[in-house]
Coordinates of C-alpha atoms in Angstrom, one line a residue:
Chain A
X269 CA 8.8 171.6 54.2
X270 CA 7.7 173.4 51.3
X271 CA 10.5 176.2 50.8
X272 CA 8.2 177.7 47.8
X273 CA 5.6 178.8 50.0
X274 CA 6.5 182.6 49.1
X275 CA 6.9 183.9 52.8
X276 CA 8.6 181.0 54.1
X277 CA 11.1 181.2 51.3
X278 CA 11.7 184.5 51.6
X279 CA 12.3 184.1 55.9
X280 CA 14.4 181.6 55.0
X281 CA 16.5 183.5 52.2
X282 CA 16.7 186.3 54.9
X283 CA 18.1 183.7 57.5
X284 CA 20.4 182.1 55.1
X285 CA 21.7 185.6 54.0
X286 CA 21.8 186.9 57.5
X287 CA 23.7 183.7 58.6
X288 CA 21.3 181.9 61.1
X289 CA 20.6 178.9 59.6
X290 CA 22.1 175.9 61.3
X291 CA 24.6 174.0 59.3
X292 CA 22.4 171.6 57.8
X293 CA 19.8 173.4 57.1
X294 CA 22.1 176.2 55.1
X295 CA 23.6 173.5 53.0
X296 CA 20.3 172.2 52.1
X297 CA 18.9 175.8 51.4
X298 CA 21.7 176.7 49.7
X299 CA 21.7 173.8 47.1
X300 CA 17.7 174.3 46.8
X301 CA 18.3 178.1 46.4
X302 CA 21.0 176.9 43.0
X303 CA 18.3 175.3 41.5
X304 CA 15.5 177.4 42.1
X305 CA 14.7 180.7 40.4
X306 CA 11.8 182.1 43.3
X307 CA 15.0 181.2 46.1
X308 CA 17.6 182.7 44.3
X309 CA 15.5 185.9 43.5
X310 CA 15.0 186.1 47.6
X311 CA 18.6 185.2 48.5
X312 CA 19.7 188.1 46.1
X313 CA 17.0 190.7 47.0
X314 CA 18.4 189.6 50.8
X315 CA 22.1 190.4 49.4
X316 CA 21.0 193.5 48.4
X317 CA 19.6 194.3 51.5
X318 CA 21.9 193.6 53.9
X319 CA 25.2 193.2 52.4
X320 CA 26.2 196.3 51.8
X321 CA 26.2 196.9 55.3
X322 CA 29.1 195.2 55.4
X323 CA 31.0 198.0 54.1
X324 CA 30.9 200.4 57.2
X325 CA 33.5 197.2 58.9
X326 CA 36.8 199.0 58.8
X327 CA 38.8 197.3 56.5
X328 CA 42.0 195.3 57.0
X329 CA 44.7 194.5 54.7
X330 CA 45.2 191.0 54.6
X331 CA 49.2 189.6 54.1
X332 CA 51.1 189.6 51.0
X333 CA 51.1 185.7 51.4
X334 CA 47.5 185.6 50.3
X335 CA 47.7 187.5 47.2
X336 CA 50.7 184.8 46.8
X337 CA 49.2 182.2 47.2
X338 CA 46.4 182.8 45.1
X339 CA 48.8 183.7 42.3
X340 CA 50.1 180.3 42.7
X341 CA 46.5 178.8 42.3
X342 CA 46.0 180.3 38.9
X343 CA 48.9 179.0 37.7
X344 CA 47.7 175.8 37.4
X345 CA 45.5 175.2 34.2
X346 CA 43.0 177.6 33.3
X347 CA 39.5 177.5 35.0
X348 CA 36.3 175.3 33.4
X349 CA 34.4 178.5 32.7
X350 CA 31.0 178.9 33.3
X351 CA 30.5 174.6 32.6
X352 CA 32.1 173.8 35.5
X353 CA 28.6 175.1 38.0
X354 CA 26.5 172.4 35.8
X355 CA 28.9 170.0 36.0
X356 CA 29.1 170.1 39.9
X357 CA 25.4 169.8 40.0
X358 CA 26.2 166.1 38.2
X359 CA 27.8 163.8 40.5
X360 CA 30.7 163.7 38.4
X361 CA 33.2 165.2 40.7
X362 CA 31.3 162.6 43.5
X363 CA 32.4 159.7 40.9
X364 CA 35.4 161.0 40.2
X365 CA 36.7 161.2 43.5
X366 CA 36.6 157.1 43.8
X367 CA 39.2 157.8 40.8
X368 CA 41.2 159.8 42.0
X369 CA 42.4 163.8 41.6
X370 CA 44.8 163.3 38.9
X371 CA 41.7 162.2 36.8
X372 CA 39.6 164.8 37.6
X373 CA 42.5 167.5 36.3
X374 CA 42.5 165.6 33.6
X375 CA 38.7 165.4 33.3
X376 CA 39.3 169.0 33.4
X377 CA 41.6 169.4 30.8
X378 CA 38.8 167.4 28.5
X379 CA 35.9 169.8 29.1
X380 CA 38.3 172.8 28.4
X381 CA 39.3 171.6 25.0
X382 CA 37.3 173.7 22.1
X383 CA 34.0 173.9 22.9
X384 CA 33.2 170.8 19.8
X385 CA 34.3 168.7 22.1
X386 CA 32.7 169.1 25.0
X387 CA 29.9 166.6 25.8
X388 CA 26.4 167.6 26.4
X389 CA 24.5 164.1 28.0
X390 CA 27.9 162.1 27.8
X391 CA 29.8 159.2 28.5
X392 CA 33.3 159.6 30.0
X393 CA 36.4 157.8 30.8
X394 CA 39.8 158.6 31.9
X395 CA 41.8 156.1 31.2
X396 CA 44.9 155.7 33.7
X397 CA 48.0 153.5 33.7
X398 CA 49.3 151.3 37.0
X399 CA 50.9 154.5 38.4
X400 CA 47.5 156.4 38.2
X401 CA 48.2 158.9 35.4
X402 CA 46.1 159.7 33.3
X403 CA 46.9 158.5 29.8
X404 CA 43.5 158.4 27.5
X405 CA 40.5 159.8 27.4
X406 CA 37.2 158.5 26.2
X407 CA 34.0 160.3 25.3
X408 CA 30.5 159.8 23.7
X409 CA 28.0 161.4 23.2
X410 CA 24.9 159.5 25.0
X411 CA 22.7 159.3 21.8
X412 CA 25.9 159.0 19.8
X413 CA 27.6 156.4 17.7
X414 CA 30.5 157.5 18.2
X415 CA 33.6 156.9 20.4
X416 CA 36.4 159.4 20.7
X417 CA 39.8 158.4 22.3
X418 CA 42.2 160.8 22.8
X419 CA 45.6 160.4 24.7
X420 CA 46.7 162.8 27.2
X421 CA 49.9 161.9 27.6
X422 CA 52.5 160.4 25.5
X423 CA 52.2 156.8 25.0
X424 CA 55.0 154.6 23.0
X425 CA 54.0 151.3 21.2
X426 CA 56.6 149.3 19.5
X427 CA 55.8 149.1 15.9
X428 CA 54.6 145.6 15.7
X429 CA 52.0 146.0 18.7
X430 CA 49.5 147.6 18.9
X431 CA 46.4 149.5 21.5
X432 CA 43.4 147.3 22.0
X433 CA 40.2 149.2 24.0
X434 CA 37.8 146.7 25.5
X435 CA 34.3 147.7 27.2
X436 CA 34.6 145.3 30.6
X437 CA 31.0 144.3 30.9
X438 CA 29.7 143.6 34.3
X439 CA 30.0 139.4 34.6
X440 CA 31.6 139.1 30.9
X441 CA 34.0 138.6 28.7
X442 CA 35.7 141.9 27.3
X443 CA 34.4 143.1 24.4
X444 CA 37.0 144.5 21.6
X445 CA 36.3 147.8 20.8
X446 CA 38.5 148.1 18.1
X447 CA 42.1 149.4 17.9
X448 CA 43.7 153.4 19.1
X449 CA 46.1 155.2 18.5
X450 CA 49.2 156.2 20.6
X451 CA 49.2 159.4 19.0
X452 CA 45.7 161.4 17.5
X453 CA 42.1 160.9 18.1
X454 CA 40.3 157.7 17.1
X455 CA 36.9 157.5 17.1
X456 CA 35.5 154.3 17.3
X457 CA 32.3 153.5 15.9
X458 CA 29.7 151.5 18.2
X459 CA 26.9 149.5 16.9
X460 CA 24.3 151.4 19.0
X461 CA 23.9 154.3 20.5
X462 CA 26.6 154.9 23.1
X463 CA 24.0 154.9 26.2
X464 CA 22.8 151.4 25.0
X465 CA 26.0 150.0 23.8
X466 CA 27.8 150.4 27.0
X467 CA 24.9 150.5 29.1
X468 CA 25.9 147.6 31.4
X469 CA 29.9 148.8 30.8
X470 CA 31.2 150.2 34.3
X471 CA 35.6 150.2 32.7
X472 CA 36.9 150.3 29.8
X473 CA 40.5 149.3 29.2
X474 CA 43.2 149.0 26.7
X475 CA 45.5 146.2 26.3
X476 CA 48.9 145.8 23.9
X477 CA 48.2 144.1 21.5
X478 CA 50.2 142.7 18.3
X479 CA 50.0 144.4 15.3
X480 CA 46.5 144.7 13.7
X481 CA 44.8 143.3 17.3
X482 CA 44.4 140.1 18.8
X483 CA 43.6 137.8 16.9
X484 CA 41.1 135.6 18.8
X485 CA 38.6 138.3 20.3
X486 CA 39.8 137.9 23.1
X487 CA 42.5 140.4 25.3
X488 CA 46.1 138.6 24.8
X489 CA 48.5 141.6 26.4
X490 CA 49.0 142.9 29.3
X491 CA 46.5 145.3 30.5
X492 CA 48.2 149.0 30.2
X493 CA 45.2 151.1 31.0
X494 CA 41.8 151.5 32.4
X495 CA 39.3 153.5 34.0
X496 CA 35.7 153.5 35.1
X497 CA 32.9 154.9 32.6
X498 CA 31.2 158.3 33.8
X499 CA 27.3 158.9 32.9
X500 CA 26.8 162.5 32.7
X501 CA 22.7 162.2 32.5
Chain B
X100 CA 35.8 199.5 50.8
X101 CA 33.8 203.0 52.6
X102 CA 34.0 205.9 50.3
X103 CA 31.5 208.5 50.1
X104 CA 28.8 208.3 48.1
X105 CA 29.1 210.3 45.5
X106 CA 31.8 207.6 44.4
X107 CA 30.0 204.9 44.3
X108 CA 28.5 204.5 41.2
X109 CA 31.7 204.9 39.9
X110 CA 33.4 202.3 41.9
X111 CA 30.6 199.8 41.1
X112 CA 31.2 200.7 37.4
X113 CA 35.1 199.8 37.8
X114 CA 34.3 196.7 39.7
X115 CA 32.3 195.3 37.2
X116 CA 34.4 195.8 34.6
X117 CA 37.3 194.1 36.4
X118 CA 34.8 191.4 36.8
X119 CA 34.2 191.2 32.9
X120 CA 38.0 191.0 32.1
X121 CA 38.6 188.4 34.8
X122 CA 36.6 186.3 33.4
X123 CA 38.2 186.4 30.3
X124 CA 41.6 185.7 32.3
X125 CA 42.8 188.9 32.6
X126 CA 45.2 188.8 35.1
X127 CA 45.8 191.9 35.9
X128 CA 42.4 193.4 36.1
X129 CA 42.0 190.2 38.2
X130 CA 45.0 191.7 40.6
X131 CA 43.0 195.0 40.4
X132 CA 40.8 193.4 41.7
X133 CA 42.1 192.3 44.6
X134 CA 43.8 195.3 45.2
X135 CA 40.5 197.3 45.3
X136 CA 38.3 194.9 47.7
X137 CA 40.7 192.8 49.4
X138 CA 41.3 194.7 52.5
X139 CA 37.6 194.9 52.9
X140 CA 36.7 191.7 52.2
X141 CA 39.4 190.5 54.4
X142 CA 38.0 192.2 57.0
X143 CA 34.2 190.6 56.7
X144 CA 36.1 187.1 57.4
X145 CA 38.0 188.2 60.5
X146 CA 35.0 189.2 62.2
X147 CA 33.2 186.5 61.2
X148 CA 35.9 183.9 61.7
X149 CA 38.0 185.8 64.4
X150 CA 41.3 183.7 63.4
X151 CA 43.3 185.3 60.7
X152 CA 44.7 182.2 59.6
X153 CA 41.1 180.9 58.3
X154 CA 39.8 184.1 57.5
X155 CA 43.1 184.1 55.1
X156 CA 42.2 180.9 53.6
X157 CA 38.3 182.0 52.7
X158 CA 40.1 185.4 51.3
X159 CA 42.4 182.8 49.0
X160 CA 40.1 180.2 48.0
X161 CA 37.3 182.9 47.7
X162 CA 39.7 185.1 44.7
X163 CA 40.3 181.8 43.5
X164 CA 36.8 181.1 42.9
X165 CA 35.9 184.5 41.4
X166 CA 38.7 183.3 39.1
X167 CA 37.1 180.2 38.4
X168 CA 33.5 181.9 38.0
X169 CA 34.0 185.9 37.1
X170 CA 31.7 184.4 34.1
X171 CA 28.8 183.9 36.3
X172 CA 28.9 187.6 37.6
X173 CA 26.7 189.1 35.9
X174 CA 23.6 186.4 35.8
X175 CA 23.8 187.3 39.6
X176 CA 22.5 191.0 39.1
X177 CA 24.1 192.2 42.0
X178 CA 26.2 195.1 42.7
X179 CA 30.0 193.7 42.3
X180 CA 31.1 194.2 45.6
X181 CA 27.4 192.7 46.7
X182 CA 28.4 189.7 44.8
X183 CA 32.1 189.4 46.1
X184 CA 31.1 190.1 49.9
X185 CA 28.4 187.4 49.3
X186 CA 31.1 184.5 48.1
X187 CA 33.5 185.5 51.4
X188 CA 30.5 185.5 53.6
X189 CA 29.1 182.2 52.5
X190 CA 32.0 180.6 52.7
X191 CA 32.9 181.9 56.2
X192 CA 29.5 180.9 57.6
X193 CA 29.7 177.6 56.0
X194 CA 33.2 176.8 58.0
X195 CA 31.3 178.7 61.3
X196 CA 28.1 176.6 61.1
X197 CA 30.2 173.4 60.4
X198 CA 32.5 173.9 63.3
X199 CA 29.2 174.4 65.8
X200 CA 28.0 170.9 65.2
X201 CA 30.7 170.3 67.5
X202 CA 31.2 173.1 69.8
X203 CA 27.9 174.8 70.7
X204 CA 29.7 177.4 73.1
X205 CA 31.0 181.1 71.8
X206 CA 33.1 181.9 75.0
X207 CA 35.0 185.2 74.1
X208 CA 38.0 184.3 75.9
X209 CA 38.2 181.0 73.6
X210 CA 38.4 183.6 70.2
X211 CA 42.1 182.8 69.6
X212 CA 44.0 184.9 67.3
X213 CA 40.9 187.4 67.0
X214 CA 40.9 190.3 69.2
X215 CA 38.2 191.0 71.8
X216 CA 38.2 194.1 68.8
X217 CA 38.9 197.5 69.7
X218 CA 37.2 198.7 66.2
X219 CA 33.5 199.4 66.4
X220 CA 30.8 197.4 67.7
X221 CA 28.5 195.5 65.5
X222 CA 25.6 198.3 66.4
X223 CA 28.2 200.9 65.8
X224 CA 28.7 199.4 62.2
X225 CA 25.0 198.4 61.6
X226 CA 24.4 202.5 62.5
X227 CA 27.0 203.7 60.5
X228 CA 26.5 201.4 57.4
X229 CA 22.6 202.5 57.7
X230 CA 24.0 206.3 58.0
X231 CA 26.7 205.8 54.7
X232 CA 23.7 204.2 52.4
X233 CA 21.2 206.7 53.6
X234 CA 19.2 205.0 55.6
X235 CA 19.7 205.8 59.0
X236 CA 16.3 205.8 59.6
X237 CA 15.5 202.0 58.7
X238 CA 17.9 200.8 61.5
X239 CA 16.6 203.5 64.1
X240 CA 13.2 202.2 63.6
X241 CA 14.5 199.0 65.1
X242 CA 13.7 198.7 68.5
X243 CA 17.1 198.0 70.4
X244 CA 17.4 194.9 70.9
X245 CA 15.9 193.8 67.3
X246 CA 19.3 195.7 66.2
X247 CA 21.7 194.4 68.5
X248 CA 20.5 190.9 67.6
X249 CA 20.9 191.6 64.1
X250 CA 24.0 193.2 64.0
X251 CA 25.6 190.8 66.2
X252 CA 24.3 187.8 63.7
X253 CA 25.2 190.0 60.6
X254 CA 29.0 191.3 61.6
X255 CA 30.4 188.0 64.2
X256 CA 27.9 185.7 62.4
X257 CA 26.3 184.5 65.8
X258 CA 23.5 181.9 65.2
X259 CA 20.4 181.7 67.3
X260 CA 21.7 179.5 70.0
X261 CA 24.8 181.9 70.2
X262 CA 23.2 185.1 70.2
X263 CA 20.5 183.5 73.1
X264 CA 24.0 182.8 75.1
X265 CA 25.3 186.0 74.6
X266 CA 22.7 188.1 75.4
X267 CA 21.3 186.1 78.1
X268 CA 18.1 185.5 77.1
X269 CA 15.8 182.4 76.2
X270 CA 16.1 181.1 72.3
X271 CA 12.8 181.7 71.3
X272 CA 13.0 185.5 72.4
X273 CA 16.3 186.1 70.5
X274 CA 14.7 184.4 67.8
X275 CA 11.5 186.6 67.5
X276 CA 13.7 189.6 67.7
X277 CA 15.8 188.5 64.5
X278 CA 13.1 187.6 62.7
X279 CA 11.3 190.9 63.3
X280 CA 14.2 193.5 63.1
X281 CA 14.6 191.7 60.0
X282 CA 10.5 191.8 58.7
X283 CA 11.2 195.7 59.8
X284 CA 14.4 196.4 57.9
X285 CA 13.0 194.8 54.8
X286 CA 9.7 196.8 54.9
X287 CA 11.6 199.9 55.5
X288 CA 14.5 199.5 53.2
X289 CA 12.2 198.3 50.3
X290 CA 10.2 201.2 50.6
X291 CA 12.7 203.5 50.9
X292 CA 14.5 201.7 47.9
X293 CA 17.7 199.3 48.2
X294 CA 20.1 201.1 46.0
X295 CA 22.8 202.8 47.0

């Protein structure tokens, strides 16, 4: 069906507003009338039109639990402004549900941090200990060199070890990325851009190491975090 | 929210700005918020959702999302309480039109919680919302059973196969009446203007 077709769109926006369409159908119209400007104009002008008849129901003062509640909602960490109605649209919280809630607040907490940081068409991991925490976070930028680990959560290494982070390629050996820190950001350099360098890269993971890495190339510690690369393009 | 008229533009005014500060985490204009629109906002769900304890959870999760998105207000161009009604309605017709896939029936004595209401009637409301907006004379133009079909779809959020039930008549008929009482409003309240 093509919902552009000016009067269709419009019946349909006056359906949707009204509330007949059938479930389906409303959640397909709704994510079309998101992404197109000709829809949205006709779902609002609809709004407009009928909403405010709304007003003449006589009101009713909902319980105190509510407002309550909803206090205790905010209290959690401040909203992903604006970013977060993109970010919807980009199968990330789809991926990140296979990992689990705690790493989407963390996630979260990553987009919220100043606005430098946040990636446009990035590459993103959360990087999460046995007992699913999140403990590191990775980022790129997709045309970048650049790697950018940052731990969310305090992380203790005994002086003579240290933090390994390998790219797990699909059917190979792990790569060495080069050595983090417990404690600030390190960004890792990669020898191409980050799209191409970890194009075939679903994890990454960091291993303890001793001091100055392993030695051989290849992962000697014990695995202490890891978590699955997101593709936000 | 009522009020005459005369305080509207004013209202609309405060409304928005309590939108601007809540999206720069003000919490208080936030509870202002509330405060102002809550009670009428609450009672959109309840008739839509006729049990208070989901119509309380769309009223939670709808504040928290004007939280999350106050930003986005004003890209919407609507009138404030416009663009508020429309993130409690959507939500309630989403849960309404989800639940349907598995029960077709609206039997009145199944409502639960929700009172057979001893408020106004959906046409009652449809004619008085008309009469507070000024125009009275787009809903009267409608013949009656265009209206009742809208206003029972618009107020209890019946779908097609719902309203057919109710009012006893075939699906396509009940159809043709929405579709024209709402090709009649439009006409009429464009040309009349749709601002309040």
């Amino acid at each position: 069906m093509d919902y552009r077709v000016p009067d269709r769109a419009d019946t349909l926006a006056a359906h949707y507003v009204l509330g007949t369409l059938p479930s389906r159908a409303r959640s397909r119209f709704a994510k079309l009338a998101a992404a197109d400007p000709v829809l949205g104009k006709a779902v609002r002008a609809w709004e407009e039109r009928l909403l405010p008849f709304a007003e003449s129901i006589p009101p009713v003062a909902p319980p105190p639990q509510v407002w309550a509640r909803i206090v205790a909602r905010l209290q959690r960490p401040p909203p992903v402004q604006a970013a977060s109605t993109i970010w919807a649209n980009m199968g990330l919280w789809r991926g990140l549900a296979l990992a689990g809630f705690a790493t989407a607040v963390a996630l979260a907490i990553v987009l919220m941090t100043p606005p430098v940081e946040r990636p446009g068409q990035s590459l993103v991991a959360v990087l999460a200990g046995p007992d699913a925490k999140p403990a590191l976070i990775a980022t790129a930028d997709r045309g970048g060199r650049t790697l950018s680990i940052k731990p969310i959560a305090p992380v203790t290494v005994a002086a003579d070890n240290a933090l390994e982070l390998w790219a797990l390629p699909e059917g190979g050996k792990p790569r060495s990325l080069g050595l983090i820190s417990p404690s600030g950001v390190v960004r890792v350099t990669l020898p191409q851009r980050a799209d191409a360098a970890l194009a075939r890269v679903p994890a990454l993971a960091v291993t303890l190491e001793p001091a100055g890495g392993s030695a051989t190339g290849v992962a000697t510690g014990p695995v202490l975090f890891s978590g699955p690369i997101q593709r936000l393009y | 929210m009522g009020g005459d008229a005369a305080s509207q533009p004013e209202r609309n005014a405060r409304l928005a700005d309590l939108l601007a500060r809540t999206a720069l985490a003000d919490q208080r204009a936030f509870a202002e918020l509330y405060q102002l629109t809550s009670s009428h906002l609450y009672a959109v769900a309840l008739r839509i959702l006729r049990q208070s304890a989901s119509a309380e959870e769309v009223l939670q999760e709808s504040f928290v999302s004007v939280w999350n998105h106050a930003g986005s207000y004003a890209a919407a161009r609507s009138q404030p309480l416009t663009w508020l009604t429309s993130i409690v309605r959507n939500r309630c017709l989403d849960q309404l039109r989800r639940r349907e896939v598995d029960t077709v029936t609206i039997d009145e004595e199944d409502e639960g919680v929700m009172l057979r209401d001893d408020g106004p009637t959906p046409m009652e409301m449809l004619v008085s919302g008309a009469d507070a907006r000024a125009v009275k004379a787009c809903v009267d133009a409608l013949e009656a059973r265009q209206k009742q079909a809208v206003a029972l779809a618009f107020y209890r959020g019946l779908s097609h196969a719902e309203l057919a039930a109710h009012l006893h008549e075939p699906l396509g008929t009940v159809k043709s009446w929405v579709r024209r009482g709402l090709e009649r409003l439009k006409a009429c309240l464009d040309a009349v203007g749709v601002e309040r």
